[in-house]
GROMACS .gro file of C-alpha atoms in nm:
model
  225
    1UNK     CA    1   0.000   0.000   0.000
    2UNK     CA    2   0.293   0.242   0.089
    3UNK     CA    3   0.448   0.216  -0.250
    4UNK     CA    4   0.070   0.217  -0.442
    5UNK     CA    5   0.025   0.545  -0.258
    6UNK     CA    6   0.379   0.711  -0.357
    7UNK     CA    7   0.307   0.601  -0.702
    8UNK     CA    8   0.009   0.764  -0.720
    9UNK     CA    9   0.129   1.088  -0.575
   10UNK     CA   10   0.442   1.109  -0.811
   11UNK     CA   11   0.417   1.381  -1.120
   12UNK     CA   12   0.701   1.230  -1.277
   13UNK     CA   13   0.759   0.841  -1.283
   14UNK     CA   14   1.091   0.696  -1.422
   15UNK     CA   15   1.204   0.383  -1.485
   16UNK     CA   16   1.298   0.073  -1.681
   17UNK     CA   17   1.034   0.051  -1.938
   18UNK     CA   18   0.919  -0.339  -1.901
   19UNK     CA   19   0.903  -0.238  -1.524
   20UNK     CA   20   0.705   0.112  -1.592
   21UNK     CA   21   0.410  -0.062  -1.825
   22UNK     CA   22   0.314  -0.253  -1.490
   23UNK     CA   23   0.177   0.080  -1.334
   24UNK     CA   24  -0.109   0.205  -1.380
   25UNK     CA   25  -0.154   0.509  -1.572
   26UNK     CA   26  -0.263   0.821  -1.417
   27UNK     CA   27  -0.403   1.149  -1.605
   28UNK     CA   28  -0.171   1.450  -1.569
   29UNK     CA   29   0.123   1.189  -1.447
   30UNK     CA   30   0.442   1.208  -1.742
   31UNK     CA   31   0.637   0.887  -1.763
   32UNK     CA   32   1.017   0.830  -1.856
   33UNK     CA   33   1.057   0.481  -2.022
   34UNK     CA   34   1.468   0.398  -2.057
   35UNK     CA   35   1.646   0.099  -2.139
   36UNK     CA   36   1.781  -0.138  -1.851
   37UNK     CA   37   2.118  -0.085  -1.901
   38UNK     CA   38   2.116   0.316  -1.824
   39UNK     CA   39   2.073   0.295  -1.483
   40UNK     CA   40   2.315   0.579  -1.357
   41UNK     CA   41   2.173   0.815  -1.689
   42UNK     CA   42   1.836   0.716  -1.485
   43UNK     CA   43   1.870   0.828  -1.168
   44UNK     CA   44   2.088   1.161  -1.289
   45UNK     CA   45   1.797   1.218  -1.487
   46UNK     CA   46   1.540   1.180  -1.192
   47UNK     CA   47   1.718   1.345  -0.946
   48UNK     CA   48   1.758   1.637  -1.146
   49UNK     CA   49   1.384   1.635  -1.213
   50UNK     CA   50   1.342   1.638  -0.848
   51UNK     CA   51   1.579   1.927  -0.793
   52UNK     CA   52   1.324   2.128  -0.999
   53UNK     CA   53   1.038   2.048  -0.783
   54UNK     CA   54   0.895   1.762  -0.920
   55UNK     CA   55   0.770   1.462  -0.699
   56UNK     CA   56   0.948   1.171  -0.870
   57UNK     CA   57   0.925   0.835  -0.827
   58UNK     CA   58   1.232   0.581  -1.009
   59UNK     CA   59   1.036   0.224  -1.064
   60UNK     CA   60   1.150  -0.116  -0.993
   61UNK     CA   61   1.067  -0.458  -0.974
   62UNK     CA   62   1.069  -0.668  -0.663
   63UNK     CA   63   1.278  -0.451  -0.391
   64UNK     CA   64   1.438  -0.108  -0.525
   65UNK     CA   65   1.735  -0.220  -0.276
   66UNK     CA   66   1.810  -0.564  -0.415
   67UNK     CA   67   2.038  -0.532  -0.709
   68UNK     CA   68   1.830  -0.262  -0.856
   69UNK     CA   69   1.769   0.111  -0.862
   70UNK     CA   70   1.802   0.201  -0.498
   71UNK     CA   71   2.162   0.233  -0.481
   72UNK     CA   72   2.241   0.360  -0.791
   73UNK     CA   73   1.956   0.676  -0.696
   74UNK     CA   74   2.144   0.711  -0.346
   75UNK     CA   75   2.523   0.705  -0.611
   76UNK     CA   76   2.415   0.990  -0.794
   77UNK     CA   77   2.221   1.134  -0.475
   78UNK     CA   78   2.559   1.161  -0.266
   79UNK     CA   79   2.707   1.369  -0.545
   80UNK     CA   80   2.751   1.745  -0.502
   81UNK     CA   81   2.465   1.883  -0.707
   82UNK     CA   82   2.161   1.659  -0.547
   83UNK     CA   83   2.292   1.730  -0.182
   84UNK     CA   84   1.988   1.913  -0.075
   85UNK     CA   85   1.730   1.625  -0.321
   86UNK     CA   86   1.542   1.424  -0.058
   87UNK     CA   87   1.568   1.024  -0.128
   88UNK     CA   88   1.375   0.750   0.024
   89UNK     CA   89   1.342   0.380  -0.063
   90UNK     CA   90   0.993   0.278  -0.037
   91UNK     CA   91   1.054  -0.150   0.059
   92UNK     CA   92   0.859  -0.434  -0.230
   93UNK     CA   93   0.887  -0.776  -0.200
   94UNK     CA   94   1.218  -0.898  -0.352
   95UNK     CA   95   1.223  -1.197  -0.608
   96UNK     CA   96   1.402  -1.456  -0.383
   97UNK     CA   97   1.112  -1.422  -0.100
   98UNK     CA   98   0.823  -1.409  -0.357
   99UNK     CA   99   0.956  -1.708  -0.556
  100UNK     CA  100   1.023  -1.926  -0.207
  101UNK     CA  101   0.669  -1.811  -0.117
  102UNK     CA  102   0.506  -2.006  -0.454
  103UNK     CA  103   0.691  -2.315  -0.297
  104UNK     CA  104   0.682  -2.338   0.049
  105UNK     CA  105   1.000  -2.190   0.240
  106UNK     CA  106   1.312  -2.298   0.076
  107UNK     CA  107   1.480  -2.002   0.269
  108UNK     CA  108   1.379  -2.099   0.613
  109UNK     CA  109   1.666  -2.104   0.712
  110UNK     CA  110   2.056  -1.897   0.684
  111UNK     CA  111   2.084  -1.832   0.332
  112UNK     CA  112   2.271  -1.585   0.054
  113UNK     CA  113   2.178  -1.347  -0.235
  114UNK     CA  114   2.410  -1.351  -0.536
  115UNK     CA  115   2.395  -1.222  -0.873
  116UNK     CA  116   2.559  -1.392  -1.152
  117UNK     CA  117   2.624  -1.105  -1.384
  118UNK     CA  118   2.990  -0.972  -1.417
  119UNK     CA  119   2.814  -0.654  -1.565
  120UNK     CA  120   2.946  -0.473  -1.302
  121UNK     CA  121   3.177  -0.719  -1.109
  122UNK     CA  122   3.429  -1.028  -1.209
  123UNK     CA  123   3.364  -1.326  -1.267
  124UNK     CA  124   3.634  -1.438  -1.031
  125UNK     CA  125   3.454  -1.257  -0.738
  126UNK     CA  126   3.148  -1.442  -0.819
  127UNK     CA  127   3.259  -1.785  -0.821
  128UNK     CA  128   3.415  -1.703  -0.481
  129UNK     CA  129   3.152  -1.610  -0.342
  130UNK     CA  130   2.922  -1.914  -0.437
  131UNK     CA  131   3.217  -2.148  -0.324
  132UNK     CA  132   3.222  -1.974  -0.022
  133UNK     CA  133   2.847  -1.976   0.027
  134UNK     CA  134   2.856  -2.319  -0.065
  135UNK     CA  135   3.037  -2.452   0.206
  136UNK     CA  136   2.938  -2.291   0.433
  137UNK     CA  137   2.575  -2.480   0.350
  138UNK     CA  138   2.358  -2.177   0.318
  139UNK     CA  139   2.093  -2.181   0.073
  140UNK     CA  140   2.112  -1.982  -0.210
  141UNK     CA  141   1.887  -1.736  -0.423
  142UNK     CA  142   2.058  -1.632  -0.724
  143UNK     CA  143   1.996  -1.315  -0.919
  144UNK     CA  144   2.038  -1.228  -1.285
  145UNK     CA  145   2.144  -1.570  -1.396
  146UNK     CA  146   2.140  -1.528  -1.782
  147UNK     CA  147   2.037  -1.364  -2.049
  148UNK     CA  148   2.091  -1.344  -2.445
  149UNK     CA  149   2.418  -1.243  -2.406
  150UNK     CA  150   2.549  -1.438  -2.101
  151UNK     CA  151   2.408  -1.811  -2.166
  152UNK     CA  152   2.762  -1.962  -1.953
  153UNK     CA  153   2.741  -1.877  -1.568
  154UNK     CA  154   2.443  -2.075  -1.475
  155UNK     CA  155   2.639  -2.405  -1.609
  156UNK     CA  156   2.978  -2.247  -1.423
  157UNK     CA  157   2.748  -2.212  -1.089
  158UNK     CA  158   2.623  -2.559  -1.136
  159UNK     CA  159   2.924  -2.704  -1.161
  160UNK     CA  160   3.093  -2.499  -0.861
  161UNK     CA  161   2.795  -2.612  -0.603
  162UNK     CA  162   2.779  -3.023  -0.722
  163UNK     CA  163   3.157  -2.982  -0.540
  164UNK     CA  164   2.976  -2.910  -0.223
  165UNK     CA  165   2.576  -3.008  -0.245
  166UNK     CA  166   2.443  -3.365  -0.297
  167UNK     CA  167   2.302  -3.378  -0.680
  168UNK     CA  168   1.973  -3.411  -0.574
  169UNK     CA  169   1.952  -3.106  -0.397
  170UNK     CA  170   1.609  -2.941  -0.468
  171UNK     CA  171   1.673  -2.614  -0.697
  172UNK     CA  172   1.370  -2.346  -0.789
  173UNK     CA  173   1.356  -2.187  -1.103
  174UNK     CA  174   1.081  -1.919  -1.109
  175UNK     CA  175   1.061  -1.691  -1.371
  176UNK     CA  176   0.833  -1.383  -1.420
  177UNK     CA  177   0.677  -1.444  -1.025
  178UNK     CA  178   0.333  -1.223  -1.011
  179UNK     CA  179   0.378  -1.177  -1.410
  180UNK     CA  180   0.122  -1.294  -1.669
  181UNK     CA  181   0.381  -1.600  -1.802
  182UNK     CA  182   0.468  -1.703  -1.447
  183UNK     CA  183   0.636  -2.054  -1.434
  184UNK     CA  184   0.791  -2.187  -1.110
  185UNK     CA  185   0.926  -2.576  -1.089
  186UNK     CA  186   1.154  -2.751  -0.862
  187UNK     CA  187   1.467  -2.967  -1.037
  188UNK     CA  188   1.782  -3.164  -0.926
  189UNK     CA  189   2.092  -2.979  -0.891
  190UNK     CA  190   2.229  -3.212  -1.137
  191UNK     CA  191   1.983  -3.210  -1.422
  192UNK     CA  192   1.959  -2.735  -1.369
  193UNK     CA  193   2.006  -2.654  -1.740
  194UNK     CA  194   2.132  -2.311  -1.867
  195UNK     CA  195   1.858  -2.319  -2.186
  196UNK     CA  196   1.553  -2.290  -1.890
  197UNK     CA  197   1.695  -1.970  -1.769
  198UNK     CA  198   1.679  -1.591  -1.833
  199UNK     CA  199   1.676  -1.231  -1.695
  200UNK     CA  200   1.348  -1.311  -1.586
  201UNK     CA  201   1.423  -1.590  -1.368
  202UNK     CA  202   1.546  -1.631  -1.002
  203UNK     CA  203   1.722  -1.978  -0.900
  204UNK     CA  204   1.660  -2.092  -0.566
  205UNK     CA  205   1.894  -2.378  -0.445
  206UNK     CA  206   1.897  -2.559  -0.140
  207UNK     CA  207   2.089  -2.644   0.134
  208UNK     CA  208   2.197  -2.999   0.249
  209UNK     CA  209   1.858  -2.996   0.494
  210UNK     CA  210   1.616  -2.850   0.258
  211UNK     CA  211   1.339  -3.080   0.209
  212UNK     CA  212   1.128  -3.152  -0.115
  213UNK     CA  213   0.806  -3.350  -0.058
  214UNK     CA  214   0.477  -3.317  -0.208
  215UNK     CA  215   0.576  -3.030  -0.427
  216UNK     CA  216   0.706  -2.830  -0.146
  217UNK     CA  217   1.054  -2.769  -0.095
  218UNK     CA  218   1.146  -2.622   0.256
  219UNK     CA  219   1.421  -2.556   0.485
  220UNK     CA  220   1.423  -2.671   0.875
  221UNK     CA  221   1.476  -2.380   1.130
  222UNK     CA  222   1.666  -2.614   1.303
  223UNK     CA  223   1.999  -2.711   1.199
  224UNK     CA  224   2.169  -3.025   1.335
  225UNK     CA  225   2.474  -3.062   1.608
   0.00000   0.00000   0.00000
């Protein structure tokens, strides 16, 4: 309700344009459709519309602090010109939490958030962070997985985790949760193929507790001595 209200108050409403066409439209209200690749050009460009007086609001999908346009508004914000531009993140429901919601509570339990894109950091970094992760035994959501042009870190993540998770473990993939083409379905570890994921979807994978029965996959709160 918080963030239905500030979208209906905003004059101006920017955002990636897939994202945008899921808000209602509002008479007198301009949008600002951009590409999702533009994201500091997109928050300069809001920011300054808020320095003029306008009541903005940047759109996102899921949580605007989970890898998305949060941080790169509050980048731009802590920059000399937009010192006196108010900022504040209204919360959503990020992908990992809506996804483990359509199949019972896969994150029960400890577990991480990782993206796989190097877009903005190695690939190197990545892979030591899932190893880490891994052993440790935390369950894992994973963000950004693929897309047209990166088809190769899903199979790289696979094969990282089988060194440290049974192949059986239960995996989600759930793409486009609360969209019109939603698809969520629970797979091996060993049989998670690269072709069944996109930008769209969000991998869930378990950890060495989490349970799969009657087409619920879950995660005891307890963990054993």
């Amino acid at each position: 309700p918080e963030a239905r209200g500030e979208l209906a108050a905003a004059q101006d409403l920017v955002g990636y344009t897939t994202y945008l066409d899921r808000v209602p439209h509002r008479p007198g209200q301009r949008r600002h459709p951009s590409d999702n690749k533009v994201e500091s050009e997109r928050a300069e460009f809001a920011l300054d519309l808020a320095r003029r007086g306008r009541r903005v609001a940047v759109v996102s999908s899921g949580d605007p602090g989970v890898f998305a346009m949060a941080t790169a508004v509050l980048e731009v914000a802590a920059t000399e010109p937009y010192a006196n531009v108010p900022v504040r993140v209204v919360p959503g429901v990020t992908a990992a939490n809506a996804a483990a919601s359509r199949v019972g509570a896969p994150l029960g339990h400890d577990y991480a958030v990782i993206s796989l894109s190097d877009r903005l950091k190695p690939w190197e970094v990545i892979a030591q962070r899932l190893a880490a992760a891994a052993s440790a035994d935390l369950a894992l959501a994973l963000y950004n997985p693929g897309s047209r042009s990166r088809t190769w870190q899903v199979g790289k993540a696979r094969e990282l985790l089988l060194e440290h998770r049974a192949p059986d473990t239960p995996v989600v993939l759930a793409r486009d949760v609360g969209g019109p083409t939603e698809r969520v379905r629970t797979v091996p570890l060993a049989d998670l193929n690269p072709a069944d994921v996109d930008m769209r979807t969000i991998i869930l994978i378990g950890s060495s507790q989490t349970q799969h029965t009657n087409n619920t996959v879950w995660t005891p709160r307890r963990y054993p001595d």
